[in-house]
Coordinates of C-alpha atoms in Angstrom, one line a residue:
X182 CA 0.0 0.0 0.0
X183 CA 1.4 3.4 -0.9
X184 CA 0.2 6.8 0.2
X185 CA -1.5 9.0 -2.4
X186 CA 0.8 11.8 -3.5
X187 CA -0.1 15.2 -2.3
X188 CA 1.5 18.5 -3.4
X189 CA 3.1 20.5 -0.6
X190 CA 0.3 23.0 -0.4
X191 CA -2.1 20.3 0.9
X192 CA 0.2 19.7 3.8
X193 CA 0.6 23.4 4.8
X194 CA -2.1 23.4 7.5
X195 CA -0.8 26.8 8.7
X196 CA -1.8 28.5 5.4
X197 CA -4.8 30.7 5.2
X198 CA -7.5 28.9 3.1
X199 CA -7.2 31.6 0.5
X200 CA -3.5 31.1 0.1
X201 CA -3.8 27.4 0.2
X202 CA -6.2 27.5 -2.8
X203 CA -3.6 29.8 -4.5
X204 CA -1.0 27.1 -4.1
X205 CA -3.4 24.4 -5.2
X206 CA -4.0 26.3 -8.4
X207 CA -0.3 26.9 -8.9
X208 CA 0.5 23.2 -8.6
X209 CA -2.2 22.4 -11.2
X210 CA -0.9 24.9 -13.7
X211 CA 2.8 24.5 -12.9
X212 CA 3.1 28.1 -11.9
X213 CA 6.5 29.0 -10.2
X214 CA 4.9 30.6 -7.2
X215 CA 7.9 30.1 -4.9
X216 CA 11.5 30.7 -5.6
X217 CA 14.9 31.1 -4.0
X218 CA 17.6 33.5 -5.2
X219 CA 21.0 32.3 -3.9
X220 CA 22.8 35.7 -4.4
X221 CA 26.3 34.7 -3.6
X222 CA 28.6 31.9 -2.4
X223 CA 30.5 34.5 -0.3
X224 CA 30.3 34.2 3.5
X225 CA 32.0 35.6 6.5
X226 CA 31.6 32.3 8.3
X227 CA 33.4 29.1 7.4
X228 CA 30.8 26.5 8.6
X229 CA 32.1 23.0 8.4
X230 CA 28.9 21.6 6.9
X231 CA 28.3 24.4 4.3
X232 CA 28.0 23.2 0.7
X233 CA 27.7 26.7 -0.9
X234 CA 30.6 28.8 0.5
X235 CA 33.5 29.7 -1.7
X236 CA 36.4 32.0 -0.9
X237 CA 36.5 35.1 -3.0
X238 CA 39.5 33.8 -5.0
X239 CA 37.6 30.5 -5.8
X240 CA 34.5 32.1 -7.3
X241 CA 35.8 32.5 -10.8
X242 CA 36.8 28.9 -10.9
X243 CA 33.1 27.9 -10.7
X244 CA 31.3 30.8 -12.4
X245 CA 30.3 34.4 -12.2
X246 CA 28.0 36.1 -9.6
X247 CA 25.1 37.8 -11.2
X248 CA 24.9 41.5 -10.9
X249 CA 22.1 43.5 -9.3
X250 CA 20.8 44.4 -12.8
X251 CA 20.7 40.7 -13.7
X252 CA 18.9 39.6 -10.5
X253 CA 16.4 42.4 -10.9
X254 CA 15.7 41.4 -14.5
X255 CA 15.2 37.8 -13.5
X256 CA 12.9 38.9 -10.7
X257 CA 10.8 40.9 -13.1
X258 CA 10.4 37.8 -15.3
X259 CA 9.7 35.6 -12.3
X260 CA 7.0 38.0 -11.0
X261 CA 5.4 38.0 -14.4
X262 CA 5.4 34.2 -14.4
X263 CA 3.7 34.0 -11.0
X264 CA 6.3 34.1 -8.3
X265 CA 4.9 35.5 -5.1
X266 CA 7.1 34.0 -2.3
X267 CA 10.8 34.6 -2.7
X268 CA 13.6 33.6 -0.4
X269 CA 16.9 35.5 -0.5
X270 CA 19.9 33.5 0.6
X271 CA 23.6 32.8 0.0
X272 CA 26.3 32.1 1.2
X273 CA 25.7 35.2 3.2
X274 CA 23.4 37.3 1.1
X275 CA 24.5 40.6 2.7
X276 CA 27.9 40.0 1.1
X277 CA 26.7 40.4 -2.4
X278 CA 28.5 43.6 -3.6
X279 CA 25.1 45.1 -4.6
X280 CA 22.8 43.6 -1.9
X281 CA 21.2 47.0 -1.0
X282 CA 20.1 47.6 -4.6
X283 CA 18.8 44.1 -5.0
X284 CA 16.9 44.1 -1.7
X285 CA 15.4 47.5 -2.3
X286 CA 14.2 46.6 -5.8
X287 CA 12.8 43.2 -4.8
X288 CA 10.9 44.7 -1.9
X289 CA 9.4 47.4 -4.1
X290 CA 8.2 44.7 -6.5
X291 CA 5.9 43.4 -3.8
X292 CA 7.3 39.9 -3.2
X293 CA 6.6 38.1 0.1
X294 CA 10.3 38.1 1.0
X295 CA 12.1 35.7 3.4
X296 CA 15.8 36.6 4.2
X297 CA 18.0 33.7 5.1
X298 CA 21.2 34.8 6.9
X299 CA 23.6 33.9 9.7
X300 CA 22.5 37.2 11.3
X301 CA 26.0 38.4 12.2
X302 CA 25.8 41.4 9.9
X303 CA 22.3 42.6 10.8
X304 CA 23.6 45.8 12.6
X305 CA 25.1 47.1 9.4
X306 CA 21.8 46.7 7.5
X307 CA 19.4 47.7 10.3
X308 CA 18.1 50.8 8.6
X309 CA 17.6 49.0 5.3
X310 CA 15.6 46.3 6.9
X311 CA 13.6 48.8 8.9
X312 CA 12.6 50.6 5.7
X313 CA 12.1 47.4 3.7
X314 CA 11.2 44.7 6.2
X315 CA 11.0 41.1 5.1
X316 CA 8.1 38.8 5.8
X317 CA 10.4 36.8 8.0
X318 CA 14.1 36.2 8.6
X319 CA 15.4 32.7 8.8
X320 CA 18.6 32.5 10.9
X321 CA 21.0 29.7 11.2
X322 CA 21.8 29.2 14.9
X323 CA 24.8 26.9 15.5
X324 CA 25.4 27.3 19.2
X325 CA 24.8 29.5 22.2
X326 CA 28.4 30.6 23.0
X327 CA 31.4 31.9 21.1
X328 CA 33.4 28.8 21.6
X329 CA 30.9 26.6 19.8
X330 CA 30.7 29.1 17.0
X331 CA 34.5 29.1 16.6
X332 CA 34.4 25.3 16.4
X333 CA 31.6 25.1 14.0
X334 CA 31.9 28.3 11.9
X335 CA 35.6 29.2 12.3
X336 CA 34.8 32.7 13.5
X337 CA 35.6 34.5 16.7
X338 CA 32.8 36.1 18.7
X339 CA 30.3 34.5 16.3
X340 CA 27.5 34.0 18.8
X341 CA 27.8 37.5 20.2
X342 CA 27.2 39.0 16.7
X343 CA 24.4 36.6 15.9
X344 CA 22.7 37.2 19.2
X345 CA 22.9 41.0 18.6
X346 CA 21.4 40.5 15.2
X347 CA 18.5 38.4 16.5
X348 CA 17.7 41.1 19.1
X349 CA 17.8 43.9 16.5
X350 CA 15.3 42.1 14.3
X351 CA 13.1 41.4 17.3
X352 CA 13.2 45.1 18.3
X353 CA 12.1 45.9 14.7
X354 CA 9.2 43.6 15.0
X355 CA 10.4 41.4 12.1
X356 CA 9.5 37.7 12.6
X357 CA 12.5 35.5 13.2
X358 CA 12.8 31.7 12.6
X359 CA 15.8 29.7 13.9
X360 CA 17.2 26.7 12.1
X361 CA 20.1 24.6 13.5
X362 CA 22.2 21.9 12.0
X363 CA 23.6 19.5 14.5
X364 CA 27.1 18.0 14.0
X365 CA 29.8 16.6 16.2
X366 CA 31.1 20.0 17.1
X367 CA 27.8 21.3 18.5
X368 CA 25.7 18.3 19.4
X369 CA 26.3 18.7 23.1
X370 CA 24.9 22.3 22.8
X371 CA 21.6 21.2 21.2
X372 CA 19.6 21.4 24.4
X373 CA 20.9 24.9 25.1
X374 CA 19.9 26.0 21.5
X375 CA 16.4 24.7 22.1
X376 CA 16.2 26.7 25.4
X377 CA 17.5 29.8 23.7
X378 CA 14.7 29.5 21.2
X379 CA 12.2 28.9 23.9
X380 CA 13.4 31.8 26.0
X381 CA 13.1 34.2 23.1
X382 CA 9.8 32.6 22.0
X383 CA 11.1 31.9 18.5
X384 CA 10.2 29.0 16.2
X385 CA 13.1 26.5 16.0
X386 CA 13.9 23.5 13.9
X387 CA 16.9 21.3 13.8
X388 CA 18.4 18.7 11.5
X389 CA 21.2 16.2 11.9
X390 CA 20.9 14.6 8.5
X391 CA 24.2 15.9 7.0
X392 CA 24.4 15.1 3.3
X393 CA 27.5 14.8 1.2
X394 CA 28.0 17.6 -1.2
X395 CA 28.4 17.5 -4.9
X396 CA 28.7 21.3 -5.2
X397 CA 31.9 23.3 -5.2
X398 CA 34.6 21.7 -3.0
X399 CA 32.3 19.3 -1.2
X400 CA 32.3 18.5 2.5
X401 CA 33.8 15.7 4.6
X402 CA 30.7 14.1 6.1
X403 CA 32.7 11.7 8.2
X404 CA 34.2 14.5 10.2
X405 CA 30.8 16.0 11.0
X406 CA 28.5 13.2 12.1
X407 CA 29.0 9.9 13.9
X408 CA 28.6 6.9 11.6
X409 CA 26.6 5.1 14.2
X410 CA 24.2 7.9 14.6
X411 CA 23.7 8.1 10.9
X412 CA 22.9 4.4 10.8
X413 CA 20.6 4.7 13.7
X414 CA 18.7 7.5 11.9
X415 CA 18.4 5.3 8.7
X416 CA 17.3 2.3 10.7
X417 CA 14.6 4.3 12.5
X418 CA 13.2 5.7 9.3
X419 CA 13.2 2.3 7.5
X420 CA 11.5 0.7 10.5
X421 CA 8.9 3.4 10.6
X422 CA 8.0 3.0 6.9
X423 CA 7.9 -0.8 7.4
X424 CA 5.6 -0.7 10.5
X425 CA 3.3 2.1 9.2
X426 CA 3.2 0.8 5.6
X427 CA 4.3 4.2 4.5
X428 CA 5.8 2.9 1.3
X429 CA 7.4 4.8 -1.5
X430 CA 6.1 4.0 -5.0
X431 CA 9.2 3.2 -7.1
X432 CA 7.2 3.7 -10.3
X433 CA 6.3 7.3 -9.4
X434 CA 8.5 10.1 -10.6
X435 CA 11.2 11.0 -8.0
X436 CA 10.3 14.7 -8.0
X437 CA 6.7 13.8 -7.0
X438 CA 8.2 13.6 -3.5
X439 CA 9.7 17.0 -3.6
X440 CA 7.8 19.9 -2.0
X441 CA 8.7 22.3 -4.8
X442 CA 7.5 20.0 -7.6
X443 CA 5.7 22.2 -10.2
X444 CA 5.7 25.0 -7.6
X445 CA 9.2 26.2 -6.9
X446 CA 12.7 26.6 -8.0
X447 CA 16.2 27.5 -6.8
X448 CA 18.5 29.9 -8.8
X449 CA 22.1 29.5 -7.9
X450 CA 24.5 32.4 -7.6
X451 CA 25.7 31.9 -11.2
X452 CA 22.3 32.0 -12.7
X453 CA 21.5 28.2 -13.1
X454 CA 18.0 27.2 -12.3
X455 CA 17.6 23.9 -10.4
X456 CA 14.9 22.2 -8.3
X457 CA 17.1 21.7 -5.2
X458 CA 20.0 23.6 -3.5
X459 CA 22.1 20.5 -3.2
X460 CA 22.3 19.7 -6.9
X461 CA 24.6 20.8 -9.7
X462 CA 22.1 19.6 -12.3
X463 CA 20.1 20.2 -14.5
X464 CA 22.3 22.8 -16.2
X465 CA 19.6 25.4 -17.1
X466 CA 21.0 29.0 -17.5
X467 CA 18.4 31.6 -16.8
X468 CA 20.8 34.2 -18.3
X469 CA 20.9 32.4 -21.6
X470 CA 17.3 31.2 -22.1
X471 CA 15.3 33.6 -19.9
X472 CA 13.2 32.8 -16.8
X473 CA 10.1 31.5 -18.6
X474 CA 11.9 29.1 -20.8
X475 CA 14.2 28.0 -17.9
X476 CA 11.1 27.2 -15.8
X477 CA 9.5 25.2 -18.6
X478 CA 12.8 23.2 -19.0
X479 CA 13.0 22.6 -15.3
X480 CA 9.4 21.3 -15.0
X481 CA 10.0 19.1 -18.1
X482 CA 13.2 17.7 -16.5
X483 CA 11.4 16.9 -13.2
X484 CA 8.5 15.2 -15.0
X485 CA 10.7 13.1 -17.2
X486 CA 13.2 12.1 -14.4
X487 CA 13.0 8.5 -13.4
X488 CA 14.6 6.5 -10.6
X489 CA 17.8 4.7 -11.8
X490 CA 17.1 1.2 -13.0
X491 CA 18.8 -0.3 -10.0
X492 CA 16.1 1.3 -7.8
X493 CA 13.3 -0.4 -9.8
X494 CA 14.5 -3.9 -9.0
X495 CA 15.9 -3.3 -5.5
X496 CA 14.3 -5.3 -2.7
X497 CA 14.3 -2.3 -0.4
X498 CA 12.9 0.3 -2.9
X499 CA 9.7 0.8 -1.0
X500 CA 11.3 1.7 2.3
X501 CA 14.5 3.4 1.1
X502 CA 14.7 6.8 2.6
X503 CA 15.6 8.9 -0.4
X504 CA 14.6 11.7 -2.7
X505 CA 16.2 12.7 -6.0
X506 CA 18.6 15.1 -4.2
X507 CA 19.6 12.7 -1.4
X508 CA 20.3 10.0 -4.0
X509 CA 22.5 12.4 -5.9
X510 CA 24.5 13.4 -2.8
X511 CA 25.4 9.8 -2.4
X512 CA 26.1 8.9 -6.0
X513 CA 27.0 12.2 -7.6
X514 CA 24.0 12.4 -9.9
X515 CA 20.2 12.0 -9.8
X516 CA 20.6 9.3 -12.5
X517 CA 23.0 7.1 -10.6
X518 CA 23.0 5.1 -7.3
X519 CA 25.8 4.5 -4.8
X520 CA 26.3 0.7 -4.4
X521 CA 27.7 1.2 -0.9
X522 CA 24.7 3.2 0.2
X523 CA 22.3 0.7 -1.4
X524 CA 24.0 -2.2 0.2
X525 CA 23.6 -0.5 3.6
X526 CA 19.9 0.2 3.1
X527 CA 19.2 -3.4 2.0
X528 CA 21.2 -4.8 4.9
X529 CA 19.3 -2.7 7.4
X530 CA 16.0 -3.5 5.8
X531 CA 16.6 -7.3 6.1
X532 CA 17.6 -6.9 9.7
X533 CA 14.5 -5.0 10.5
X534 CA 12.3 -7.6 8.8
X535 CA 13.9 -10.4 10.7
X536 CA 13.4 -8.6 14.0
X537 CA 9.8 -7.6 13.3
X538 CA 8.9 -11.1 12.1
X539 CA 10.1 -12.6 15.3
X540 CA 7.7 -10.5 17.4

């Protein structure tokens, strides 16, 4: 038994009924209602788990940052195509050389803007954000003291700057959401992060599912998360799917399981449109073909994408915890599998079946 596919909008209980219907209609018509502009790979932090960050000297090896004029032109086309919700991120978006121009223009276009930042530079941009406030600011919180920040982000006094930025935003009445990634270097501080969010009455989510990177220089996952914890996480999810009969349908298009399918897109700092921030494919240049054509090509890519042939015949294909992006981070492409990862999933699945059948 497999669960009927539902687009993301049907699972957004928090949405006003009017907006929920808007998202339903967007899904039906493949309207790009939600987008992310990744302005730059630059960042003043050097977070160990970051898959985007490049040093200034490295940028030219991978591409060219879009100018303010180019981002604004893309935004105008995106708005015309139906984009309403827009997330501005990086790297650290404040470090784009023309951030102020970009932010001002996007704000005046009327997008529902979310700003994703490490919050350490908020004080410099306080007046701009006060004049052009975002709908919300999503902040990456990686600890509750400067020592943790130095270990995770390679920056001195990191928490002090982040904490100041959070309080400035709160004083301006701008909604703040906290997001934390848990790795070896800050796992003992997770409870304190939860309390920090509680004490400030801020929404907080965390993840410990560190993925390998196929973008830029990549990251060494083995140095960030404990292998036994990763295996425990996989085991728990496979067991849940088995017990609850929450099976994946291997005949269904992989992108059906993506919340942005037929609804959203991600434009990387060099102008390539993709359906996920983790990927370096498909290779669709918005600069070359324009936004409307890029979106059409992206939807077509998503609709034609199939699981690799190995997935179709795998004994664990209904419980394998994967999406198109997570598959790619293991194998290097959405069209390939990692034999080592597949062997591990099959082994865990067989163990779980034996355990459950003995009960």
